[in-house]
Amino acid sequence: KPGEQKHAKEPSSLQCMHLAVVACGDRLEETLIMLKSAVLFSNGRLCFHIFAEDSLQPEFEKKLKEWPSSYTKKFESNFYPITFSVGNAQEWKKLFKPCAAQRLFLPVILKDVDSLLYVDTDVLFLRPIDDLWHLLREFNSSQLAAMAPEHELPKIGWYSRFARHPYYGPAGLNSGVMLMNLTRIRSTHFKNSLIPGGLTWEEMLYPLYQKYKNYITWGDQDLLNIIFYFNPECLYVFPCQWNYRPDHCMYGSNCRGAERDGVSILHGNRGVFHDGKQPTFRALYEVIRDFPFEDNLFQSLYYPLQSKFLDTVHTLCGRIPQVFLKQIEKTMKKVYENRVIVYLGANHRY
């Protein structure tokens, strides 16, 4: 109307929760199931940043377009080739798993993205990404990334027993779920063991790799541990339920946050979504994989999951099904309330 002030529309990049993943080789299906879990349980809009080999990109686009419109409207997807801005590309590609080192270059490539959640392909969301995204607000003025510890108990931890390089804290970090303020990362000069005056993120990566390449076992995760060993004030440590792995239950339950609140993000590392070593993890993967998008969540996801869990009670992880089910149940109740109770309340006030 005349005289009224016009408000500029917020750019879509600011409205989105940005989620990045790197997929190479045979990781197409696993990545799609991860993205499916993100869309199923999240509330806000998602922006996917998918880094993949050229041969995989058309398949990703095709599969995502096959999802029902009620879900595709919840996200936008962006595709990128595998590229490394510094150093030898072939060396980076061979570092640990194929293309995994790509995550180190996200601050350099995604210059227009302020904040980002990176996850490995073997991850499942059992709770809205929105809840993890809100942790960005808890960063203090020096923190620019968040990860969970590699282990809760240093005495059984890999880094505390075997590492031949510096690592963060008493037990190191697991980089399978990493929340990043990219703006801060790009503007920070990091302390390091190379140059006393500090280096930018991009300047530091290749020299750091060259110095420690004969001592690292877990590739880019080890480099991140080295970086935050020298810059501990830059890291926000989030609890183990946001990166729950077989190590948290296969030696007995040792993630108190998950015992209390349930698993928020399930990380099926070591291939446990696909083999028989941890049937509880595999059951969750298969139920989400097989869930028909527009079916009832309780009938077609929660109940089949309960049934599959009955076959896993002989394992240490299978003895604590409530740890895996608590957040799913809570999330589904919220979805039900939003879709049914709120709707009925709006139409039946008296």
Coordinates of N, CA, C and O in Angstrom, one line a residue, residues 40-201:
L40 N 12.9 -36.3 6.3 CA 11.8 -36.9 7.0 C 11.6 -36.2 8.4 O 10.4 -36.0 8.8
F41 N 12.7 -35.9 9.1 CA 12.5 -35.5 10.4 C 12.7 -34.0 10.7 O 12.5 -33.5 11.8
S42 N 13.2 -33.2 9.7 CA 13.5 -31.8 9.9 C 12.3 -30.9 9.7 O 11.3 -31.3 9.0
N43 N 12.3 -29.8 10.3 CA 11.2 -28.8 10.2 C 11.4 -27.7 9.2 O 10.6 -27.4 8.4
G44 N 12.6 -27.1 9.3 CA 13.0 -26.0 8.4 C 13.4 -26.4 7.1 O 13.6 -27.6 6.8
R45 N 13.7 -25.4 6.2 CA 14.1 -25.7 4.8 C 15.6 -26.1 4.8 O 16.4 -25.6 5.6
L46 N 15.9 -27.0 3.9 CA 17.3 -27.6 3.9 C 17.9 -27.2 2.5 O 17.2 -27.2 1.5
C47 N 19.2 -26.9 2.5 CA 20.0 -26.7 1.3 C 21.0 -27.8 1.3 O 22.0 -27.8 2.1
F48 N 20.9 -28.7 0.4 CA 21.9 -29.8 0.2 C 23.1 -29.3 -0.7 O 22.8 -28.8 -1.8
H49 N 24.3 -29.6 -0.2 CA 25.5 -29.3 -1.0 C 26.2 -30.7 -1.2 O 26.8 -31.2 -0.3
I50 N 26.0 -31.3 -2.4 CA 26.4 -32.7 -2.7 C 27.7 -32.6 -3.5 O 27.6 -32.2 -4.7
F51 N 28.8 -33.0 -3.0 CA 30.0 -33.1 -3.7 C 30.2 -34.6 -4.2 O 30.2 -35.5 -3.4
A52 N 30.2 -34.8 -5.5 CA 30.2 -36.2 -6.0 C 31.0 -36.3 -7.3 O 31.2 -35.3 -8.0
E53 N 31.5 -37.5 -7.6 CA 32.1 -37.7 -8.9 C 31.2 -37.4 -10.0 O 29.9 -37.6 -9.8
D54 N 31.7 -37.1 -11.1 CA 30.8 -36.7 -12.3 C 29.8 -37.8 -12.6 O 28.7 -37.5 -13.0
S55 N 30.3 -39.0 -12.5 CA 29.4 -40.1 -12.9 C 28.2 -40.3 -12.0 O 27.2 -40.9 -12.4
L56 N 28.3 -39.8 -10.8 CA 27.2 -40.0 -9.8 C 26.2 -38.9 -9.8 O 25.0 -39.1 -9.4
Q57 N 26.6 -37.7 -10.3 CA 25.7 -36.5 -10.2 C 24.3 -36.7 -10.9 O 23.3 -36.4 -10.3
P58 N 24.3 -37.2 -12.1 CA 23.0 -37.4 -12.8 C 22.1 -38.4 -12.0 O 20.9 -38.2 -11.9
E59 N 22.7 -39.4 -11.4 CA 21.9 -40.4 -10.6 C 21.3 -39.7 -9.3 O 20.2 -40.0 -9.0
F60 N 22.1 -38.9 -8.7 CA 21.6 -38.1 -7.5 C 20.4 -37.3 -8.0 O 19.3 -37.3 -7.3
E61 N 20.5 -36.5 -9.0 CA 19.5 -35.6 -9.5 C 18.2 -36.4 -9.8 O 17.1 -36.0 -9.5
K62 N 18.4 -37.5 -10.5 CA 17.3 -38.4 -10.9 C 16.5 -38.9 -9.7 O 15.3 -38.8 -9.6
K63 N 17.3 -39.5 -8.7 CA 16.6 -40.1 -7.6 C 15.9 -39.0 -6.7 O 14.8 -39.3 -6.2
L64 N 16.5 -37.9 -6.5 CA 15.9 -36.9 -5.7 C 14.6 -36.3 -6.3 O 13.7 -36.0 -5.6
K65 N 14.6 -36.3 -7.6 CA 13.4 -35.8 -8.3 C 12.2 -36.8 -8.2 O 11.1 -36.4 -8.4
E66 N 12.5 -38.0 -7.9 CA 11.5 -39.1 -7.8 C 10.8 -39.0 -6.5 O 9.8 -39.7 -6.3
W67 N 11.3 -38.3 -5.5 CA 10.7 -38.1 -4.2 C 9.4 -37.4 -4.4 O 9.2 -36.5 -5.2
P68 N 8.4 -37.6 -3.5 CA 7.1 -36.9 -3.6 C 7.3 -35.4 -3.4 O 8.2 -34.9 -2.7
S69 N 6.4 -34.6 -4.1 CA 6.6 -33.1 -4.0 C 6.4 -32.6 -2.6 O 7.0 -31.6 -2.3
S70 N 5.7 -33.3 -1.7 CA 5.5 -32.9 -0.4 C 6.8 -32.9 0.4 O 7.0 -32.1 1.4
Y71 N 7.8 -33.6 -0.1 CA 9.1 -33.6 0.5 C 10.1 -32.8 -0.3 O 11.0 -32.1 0.2
T72 N 10.1 -32.8 -1.6 CA 11.0 -32.1 -2.5 C 10.9 -30.6 -2.2 O 11.9 -29.9 -2.4
K73 N 9.7 -30.1 -1.8 CA 9.6 -28.7 -1.6 C 10.3 -28.3 -0.3 O 10.4 -27.1 0.0
K74 N 10.7 -29.2 0.5 CA 11.4 -28.9 1.7 C 12.9 -28.7 1.6 O 13.6 -28.3 2.5
F75 N 13.4 -28.9 0.4 CA 14.9 -28.7 0.2 C 15.2 -28.3 -1.2 O 14.4 -28.4 -2.1
E76 N 16.4 -27.7 -1.4 CA 17.0 -27.5 -2.7 C 18.4 -28.2 -2.7 O 19.0 -28.4 -1.6
S77 N 18.8 -28.6 -3.8 CA 20.0 -29.4 -3.9 C 21.0 -28.7 -4.9 O 20.6 -28.2 -6.0
N78 N 22.3 -28.7 -4.5 CA 23.3 -28.1 -5.3 C 24.4 -29.2 -5.5 O 24.8 -29.9 -4.5
F79 N 25.0 -29.3 -6.7 CA 26.0 -30.3 -7.0 C 27.3 -29.7 -7.3 O 27.3 -28.7 -8.0
Y80 N 28.4 -30.4 -6.9 CA 29.7 -29.9 -7.1 C 30.6 -31.0 -7.5 O 30.5 -32.1 -7.0
P81 N 31.6 -30.7 -8.4 CA 32.6 -31.8 -8.6 C 33.6 -31.9 -7.5 O 33.6 -31.0 -6.6
I82 N 34.4 -32.9 -7.5 CA 35.5 -33.1 -6.5 C 36.7 -32.2 -6.9 O 37.2 -32.5 -7.9
T83 N 37.0 -31.2 -6.1 CA 38.1 -30.3 -6.4 C 38.9 -30.0 -5.1 O 38.3 -29.9 -4.1
F84 N 40.2 -29.7 -5.3 CA 41.0 -29.4 -4.2 C 41.8 -28.1 -4.6 O 42.5 -28.2 -5.6
S85 N 41.7 -27.1 -3.9 CA 42.3 -25.8 -4.3 C 43.8 -25.7 -4.1 O 44.4 -24.8 -4.7
V86 N 44.3 -26.5 -3.2 CA 45.8 -26.4 -3.0 C 46.4 -27.8 -2.9 O 45.7 -28.8 -2.6
G87 N 47.6 -27.9 -3.3 CA 48.3 -29.2 -3.2 C 48.0 -30.1 -4.3 O 47.5 -29.7 -5.4
N88 N 48.3 -31.4 -4.2 CA 48.2 -32.4 -5.2 C 46.9 -33.1 -5.1 O 46.6 -33.8 -4.1
A89 N 46.0 -33.0 -6.1 CA 44.7 -33.5 -6.1 C 44.7 -35.0 -5.9 O 43.8 -35.6 -5.1
Q90 N 45.6 -35.7 -6.5 CA 45.7 -37.2 -6.4 C 46.0 -37.6 -5.0 O 45.5 -38.6 -4.5
E91 N 46.9 -36.8 -4.3 CA 47.2 -37.1 -3.0 C 46.0 -37.0 -2.0 O 45.7 -37.8 -1.2
W92 N 45.3 -35.9 -2.3 CA 44.1 -35.6 -1.4 C 43.0 -36.7 -1.6 O 42.4 -37.2 -0.7
K93 N 42.9 -37.2 -2.9 CA 41.9 -38.2 -3.2 C 42.2 -39.5 -2.5 O 41.3 -40.3 -2.2
K94 N 43.4 -39.8 -2.4 CA 43.8 -41.1 -1.8 C 44.0 -41.0 -0.3 O 44.3 -42.0 0.4
L95 N 43.7 -39.9 0.3 CA 43.9 -39.7 1.8 C 42.7 -40.4 2.5 O 41.6 -39.9 2.4
F96 N 42.9 -41.5 3.2 CA 41.9 -42.3 3.8 C 40.9 -42.8 2.8 O 41.3 -43.4 1.8
K97 N 39.6 -42.5 2.9 CA 38.6 -43.0 2.0 C 38.5 -42.1 0.8 O 38.9 -40.9 0.8
P98 N 38.1 -42.6 -0.4 CA 38.1 -41.8 -1.6 C 37.3 -40.5 -1.4 O 36.2 -40.5 -1.0
C99 N 38.0 -39.4 -1.7 CA 37.4 -38.0 -1.8 C 37.0 -37.5 -0.4 O 36.5 -36.4 -0.3
A100 N 37.3 -38.2 0.7 CA 36.9 -37.7 2.0 C 37.5 -36.4 2.4 O 36.9 -35.6 3.1
A101 N 38.7 -36.1 1.8 CA 39.5 -34.9 2.1 C 38.8 -33.7 1.6 O 39.1 -32.5 1.9
Q102 N 37.8 -33.9 0.7 CA 37.0 -32.8 0.2 C 36.4 -31.9 1.2 O 36.3 -30.7 1.1
R103 N 36.1 -32.5 2.4 CA 35.4 -31.7 3.5 C 36.3 -30.6 4.0 O 35.9 -29.6 4.5
L104 N 37.7 -30.8 3.9 CA 38.6 -29.8 4.4 C 38.5 -28.5 3.5 O 38.9 -27.5 4.0
F105 N 38.0 -28.6 2.3 CA 38.0 -27.5 1.4 C 36.6 -26.8 1.3 O 36.4 -25.9 0.5
L106 N 35.7 -27.2 2.1 CA 34.3 -26.6 2.1 C 34.3 -25.1 2.4 O 33.6 -24.3 1.7
P107 N 35.1 -24.6 3.3 CA 35.2 -23.1 3.6 C 35.7 -22.4 2.4 O 35.3 -21.2 2.1
V108 N 36.5 -23.0 1.6 CA 37.1 -22.3 0.4 C 36.1 -22.3 -0.8 O 36.0 -21.3 -1.5
I109 N 35.4 -23.4 -0.9 CA 34.5 -23.6 -2.1 C 33.2 -22.9 -1.9 O 32.7 -22.2 -2.8
L110 N 32.6 -23.0 -0.7 CA 31.3 -22.5 -0.5 C 31.4 -21.1 0.1 O 31.0 -20.8 1.3
K111 N 31.9 -20.2 -0.7 CA 32.2 -18.8 -0.2 C 31.0 -18.0 0.2 O 31.1 -17.1 1.0
D112 N 29.8 -18.4 -0.4 CA 28.6 -17.6 -0.1 C 27.8 -18.2 1.1 O 26.7 -17.7 1.4
V113 N 28.3 -19.3 1.6 CA 27.6 -19.9 2.7 C 28.2 -19.5 4.1 O 29.4 -19.6 4.2
D114 N 27.3 -19.1 5.0 CA 27.8 -18.6 6.3 C 28.1 -19.8 7.2 O 29.2 -19.9 7.8
S115 N 27.1 -20.7 7.4 CA 27.3 -21.8 8.3 C 26.8 -23.1 7.6 O 26.0 -23.0 6.7
L116 N 27.4 -24.2 8.1 CA 27.2 -25.4 7.4 C 27.3 -26.6 8.3 O 28.1 -26.6 9.3
L117 N 26.5 -27.6 8.1 CA 26.6 -28.9 8.7 C 27.2 -29.9 7.7 O 26.6 -30.2 6.7
Y118 N 28.4 -30.5 8.0 CA 28.9 -31.5 7.2 C 28.7 -32.9 7.9 O 28.8 -33.0 9.1
V119 N 28.3 -33.9 7.1 CA 28.1 -35.2 7.7 C 28.7 -36.2 6.7 O 28.7 -36.0 5.5
D120 N 29.2 -37.4 7.2 CA 29.6 -38.5 6.4 C 28.4 -39.1 5.7 O 27.3 -38.9 6.2
T121 N 28.6 -39.9 4.7 CA 27.5 -40.6 4.0 C 26.8 -41.6 5.0 O 25.6 -41.8 4.8
D122 N 27.5 -42.2 5.9 CA 27.0 -43.3 6.7 C 26.4 -42.7 8.0 O 26.7 -43.2 9.1
V123 N 25.5 -41.7 7.9 CA 24.9 -41.0 9.0 C 23.4 -41.1 8.8 O 22.9 -41.0 7.7
L124 N 22.7 -41.2 9.9 CA 21.2 -41.1 9.9 C 20.7 -40.1 10.9 O 21.2 -40.2 12.1
F125 N 19.8 -39.2 10.5 CA 19.2 -38.3 11.4 C 18.0 -38.9 12.1 O 17.1 -39.4 11.4
L126 N 18.0 -39.0 13.4 CA 16.8 -39.5 14.1 C 16.1 -38.4 14.8 O 15.2 -38.6 15.7
R127 N 16.4 -37.2 14.5 CA 15.9 -36.0 15.2 C 16.1 -34.8 14.2 O 16.9 -34.8 13.3
P128 N 15.2 -33.8 14.3 CA 15.4 -32.6 13.3 C 16.8 -32.0 13.3 O 17.4 -31.8 14.4
I129 N 17.3 -31.8 12.1 CA 18.6 -31.0 12.0 C 18.4 -29.7 12.7 O 19.4 -29.1 13.2
D130 N 17.2 -29.1 12.7 CA 17.0 -27.8 13.4 C 17.6 -27.7 14.8 O 18.2 -26.7 15.2
D131 N 17.5 -28.8 15.5 CA 18.0 -28.8 16.9 C 19.5 -28.7 17.0 O 20.1 -28.1 17.9
L132 N 20.2 -29.4 16.0 CA 21.7 -29.3 16.0 C 22.1 -27.9 15.4 O 23.0 -27.3 15.9
W133 N 21.3 -27.4 14.5 CA 21.6 -26.1 13.8 C 21.6 -25.0 14.9 O 22.3 -24.1 14.8
H134 N 20.7 -25.1 15.9 CA 20.6 -24.1 16.9 C 21.8 -24.0 17.8 O 22.0 -23.0 18.5
L135 N 22.6 -25.1 17.8 CA 23.9 -25.0 18.6 C 24.8 -23.9 18.1 O 25.7 -23.5 18.8
L136 N 24.7 -23.5 16.8 CA 25.5 -22.4 16.3 C 25.3 -21.1 17.2 O 26.3 -20.4 17.4
R137 N 24.2 -21.0 17.8 CA 23.9 -19.8 18.6 C 24.7 -19.9 20.0 O 24.8 -18.9 20.7
E138 N 25.1 -21.1 20.3 CA 25.8 -21.3 21.6 C 27.3 -21.1 21.4 O 28.0 -21.2 22.4
F139 N 27.8 -21.0 20.2 CA 29.2 -20.7 20.0 C 29.6 -19.4 20.7 O 28.9 -18.4 20.6
N140 N 30.7 -19.4 21.4 CA 31.2 -18.1 22.0 C 32.0 -17.4 20.9 O 32.0 -17.9 19.7
S141 N 32.6 -16.3 21.2 CA 33.2 -15.4 20.2 C 34.4 -16.1 19.4 O 34.7 -15.6 18.3
S142 N 35.0 -17.1 20.0 CA 36.2 -17.7 19.4 C 35.9 -19.0 18.7 O 36.7 -19.5 17.9
Q143 N 34.7 -19.6 19.0 CA 34.4 -20.9 18.4 C 33.9 -20.8 17.0 O 33.1 -19.9 16.7
L144 N 34.4 -21.7 16.1 CA 34.0 -21.7 14.7 C 33.7 -23.0 14.2 O 33.3 -23.2 13.0
A145 N 33.7 -24.1 15.0 CA 33.3 -25.4 14.5 C 33.0 -26.2 15.8 O 33.3 -25.9 16.9
A146 N 32.2 -27.3 15.5 CA 31.7 -28.2 16.6 C 31.8 -29.6 16.1 O 31.4 -30.0 15.0
M147 N 32.4 -30.5 17.0 CA 32.5 -31.9 16.8 C 32.3 -32.6 18.1 O 32.4 -32.0 19.2
A148 N 32.1 -33.9 18.0 CA 32.0 -34.8 19.2 C 33.3 -35.5 19.4 O 34.1 -35.7 18.5
P149 N 33.6 -35.9 20.7 CA 34.8 -36.7 20.9 C 34.8 -38.0 20.2 O 33.7 -38.6 19.9
E150 N 36.0 -38.5 19.8 CA 36.1 -39.8 19.2 C 35.7 -40.9 20.2 O 35.1 -41.9 19.8
H151 N 36.0 -40.7 21.5 CA 35.6 -41.7 22.5 C 35.2 -40.9 23.8 O 35.7 -39.8 24.1
E152 N 34.4 -41.6 24.5 CA 34.0 -41.0 25.8 C 35.0 -41.5 26.9 O 35.2 -40.8 27.9
L153 N 35.6 -42.6 26.7 CA 36.6 -43.2 27.7 C 38.0 -43.3 27.1 O 38.2 -44.1 26.2
P154 N 38.9 -42.4 27.5 CA 40.2 -42.4 26.9 C 40.9 -43.8 27.0 O 41.7 -44.1 26.1
K155 N 40.6 -44.6 28.0 CA 41.4 -45.8 28.1 C 41.0 -46.8 27.0 O 41.8 -47.8 26.8
I156 N 39.9 -46.6 26.3 CA 39.6 -47.5 25.1 C 39.7 -46.7 23.8 O 39.3 -47.2 22.8
G157 N 40.1 -45.5 23.9 CA 40.2 -44.6 22.7 C 41.3 -44.9 21.8 O 42.4 -45.3 22.2
W158 N 41.1 -44.7 20.5 CA 42.2 -45.0 19.5 C 43.3 -43.9 19.7 O 44.5 -44.3 19.7
Y159 N 42.9 -42.7 19.7 CA 43.9 -41.6 19.7 C 44.8 -41.7 21.0 O 46.0 -41.6 20.9
S160 N 44.1 -41.9 22.1 CA 44.8 -41.9 23.4 C 45.8 -43.1 23.5 O 46.7 -43.1 24.3
R161 N 45.5 -44.1 22.7 CA 46.4 -45.3 22.7 C 47.4 -45.4 21.6 O 48.5 -45.9 21.8
F162 N 47.0 -44.9 20.4 CA 47.9 -45.2 19.2 C 48.4 -44.0 18.4 O 49.3 -44.1 17.6
A163 N 47.8 -42.8 18.6 CA 48.1 -41.7 17.7 C 49.6 -41.3 17.9 O 50.2 -41.3 19.0
R164 N 50.2 -41.0 16.7 CA 51.6 -40.5 16.6 C 51.6 -39.0 16.2 O 52.7 -38.6 15.8
H165 N 50.6 -38.3 16.4 CA 50.5 -36.9 16.1 C 49.7 -36.2 17.1 O 48.9 -36.9 17.9
P166 N 49.7 -34.9 17.2 CA 48.9 -34.2 18.2 C 47.4 -34.4 17.9 O 47.0 -34.5 16.7
Y167 N 46.6 -34.4 18.9 CA 45.1 -34.5 18.8 C 44.4 -33.7 19.9 O 45.0 -33.4 20.9
Y168 N 43.1 -33.5 19.6 CA 42.4 -32.6 20.5 C 42.0 -33.4 21.8 O 41.4 -34.5 21.7
G169 N 42.1 -32.7 22.9 CA 41.6 -33.2 24.2 C 42.1 -34.6 24.6 O 43.2 -35.0 24.1
P170 N 41.5 -35.2 25.5 CA 42.0 -36.5 26.1 C 41.8 -37.7 25.1 O 42.5 -38.7 25.3
A171 N 40.9 -37.6 24.2 CA 40.6 -38.8 23.3 C 40.4 -38.5 21.9 O 40.0 -39.3 21.1
G172 N 40.7 -37.2 21.4 CA 40.5 -36.9 20.0 C 39.1 -36.6 19.6 O 38.2 -36.6 20.5
L173 N 38.9 -36.3 18.3 CA 37.6 -35.9 17.8 C 37.2 -36.8 16.7 O 38.1 -37.3 15.9
N174 N 35.9 -37.0 16.5 CA 35.4 -37.7 15.3 C 34.8 -36.6 14.4 O 33.9 -35.9 14.8
S175 N 35.2 -36.6 13.2 CA 34.7 -35.6 12.2 C 33.6 -36.0 11.3 O 33.2 -35.3 10.4
G176 N 32.9 -37.1 11.6 CA 31.8 -37.6 10.8 C 30.6 -36.7 10.9 O 29.8 -36.7 9.9
V177 N 30.5 -35.9 11.9 CA 29.4 -34.8 12.0 C 30.1 -33.6 12.5 O 30.7 -33.5 13.6
M178 N 30.1 -32.5 11.6 CA 30.9 -31.3 11.9 C 30.1 -30.1 11.6 O 29.7 -29.9 10.4
L179 N 29.8 -29.3 12.6 CA 29.0 -28.0 12.4 C 30.1 -26.9 12.3 O 31.0 -26.8 13.1
M180 N 29.9 -26.1 11.2 CA 31.0 -25.1 10.9 C 30.4 -23.7 10.7 O 29.4 -23.6 9.9
N181 N 31.0 -22.7 11.3 CA 30.7 -21.3 10.9 C 31.8 -21.0 9.9 O 32.9 -20.6 10.2
L182 N 31.5 -21.1 8.6 CA 32.4 -20.9 7.5 C 33.0 -19.5 7.5 O 34.1 -19.3 7.1
T183 N 32.2 -18.5 7.8 CA 32.6 -17.1 7.8 C 33.8 -16.9 8.7 O 34.8 -16.3 8.4
R184 N 33.6 -17.5 9.9 CA 34.7 -17.3 10.9 C 35.9 -18.1 10.5 O 37.1 -17.7 10.7
I185 N 35.7 -19.3 9.9 CA 36.9 -20.1 9.5 C 37.7 -19.4 8.4 O 38.9 -19.3 8.5
R186 N 37.0 -18.7 7.5 CA 37.7 -18.0 6.4 C 38.4 -16.8 6.9 O 39.4 -16.4 6.3
S187 N 38.0 -16.2 8.0 CA 38.6 -14.9 8.5 C 39.6 -15.1 9.6 O 40.2 -14.2 10.1
T188 N 39.9 -16.4 10.0 CA 40.7 -16.7 11.2 C 42.1 -17.0 10.7 O 42.3 -17.7 9.7
H189 N 43.1 -16.6 11.5 CA 44.5 -17.1 11.3 C 44.7 -18.1 12.4 O 44.6 -17.8 13.6
F190 N 45.1 -19.3 12.0 CA 45.2 -20.4 13.0 C 46.6 -20.6 13.4 O 47.6 -20.6 12.6
K191 N 46.8 -20.9 14.7 CA 48.1 -21.3 15.3 C 48.4 -22.6 14.8 O 47.5 -23.5 14.5
N192 N 49.7 -22.9 14.6 CA 50.1 -24.2 14.0 C 51.5 -24.5 14.3 O 52.2 -23.6 15.0
S193 N 52.0 -25.6 13.9 CA 53.4 -26.0 14.1 C 54.3 -25.6 13.0 O 55.5 -26.1 12.9
L194 N 53.9 -24.8 12.1 CA 54.6 -24.4 10.9 C 55.2 -23.0 10.9 O 56.4 -22.8 10.8
I195 N 54.3 -22.1 11.1 CA 54.7 -20.6 11.1 C 54.1 -20.0 12.4 O 52.9 -20.0 12.6
P196 N 54.9 -19.4 13.2 CA 54.5 -18.8 14.5 C 53.4 -17.7 14.3 O 52.5 -17.6 15.1
G197 N 53.4 -17.0 13.2 CA 52.4 -15.9 13.0 C 51.0 -16.4 12.7 O 50.1 -15.6 12.7
G198 N 50.8 -17.6 12.4 CA 49.5 -18.1 12.0 C 49.2 -18.1 10.5 O 49.9 -17.4 9.8
L199 N 48.3 -19.0 10.1 CA 48.0 -19.2 8.7 C 46.5 -19.2 8.6 O 45.8 -19.7 9.5
T200 N 46.0 -18.8 7.4 CA 44.6 -19.0 7.1 C 44.3 -20.5 6.9 O 45.2 -21.3 6.7
W201 N 43.1 -20.8 6.9 CA 42.7 -22.2 6.7 C 43.2 -22.8 5.4 O 43.9 -23.9 5.4

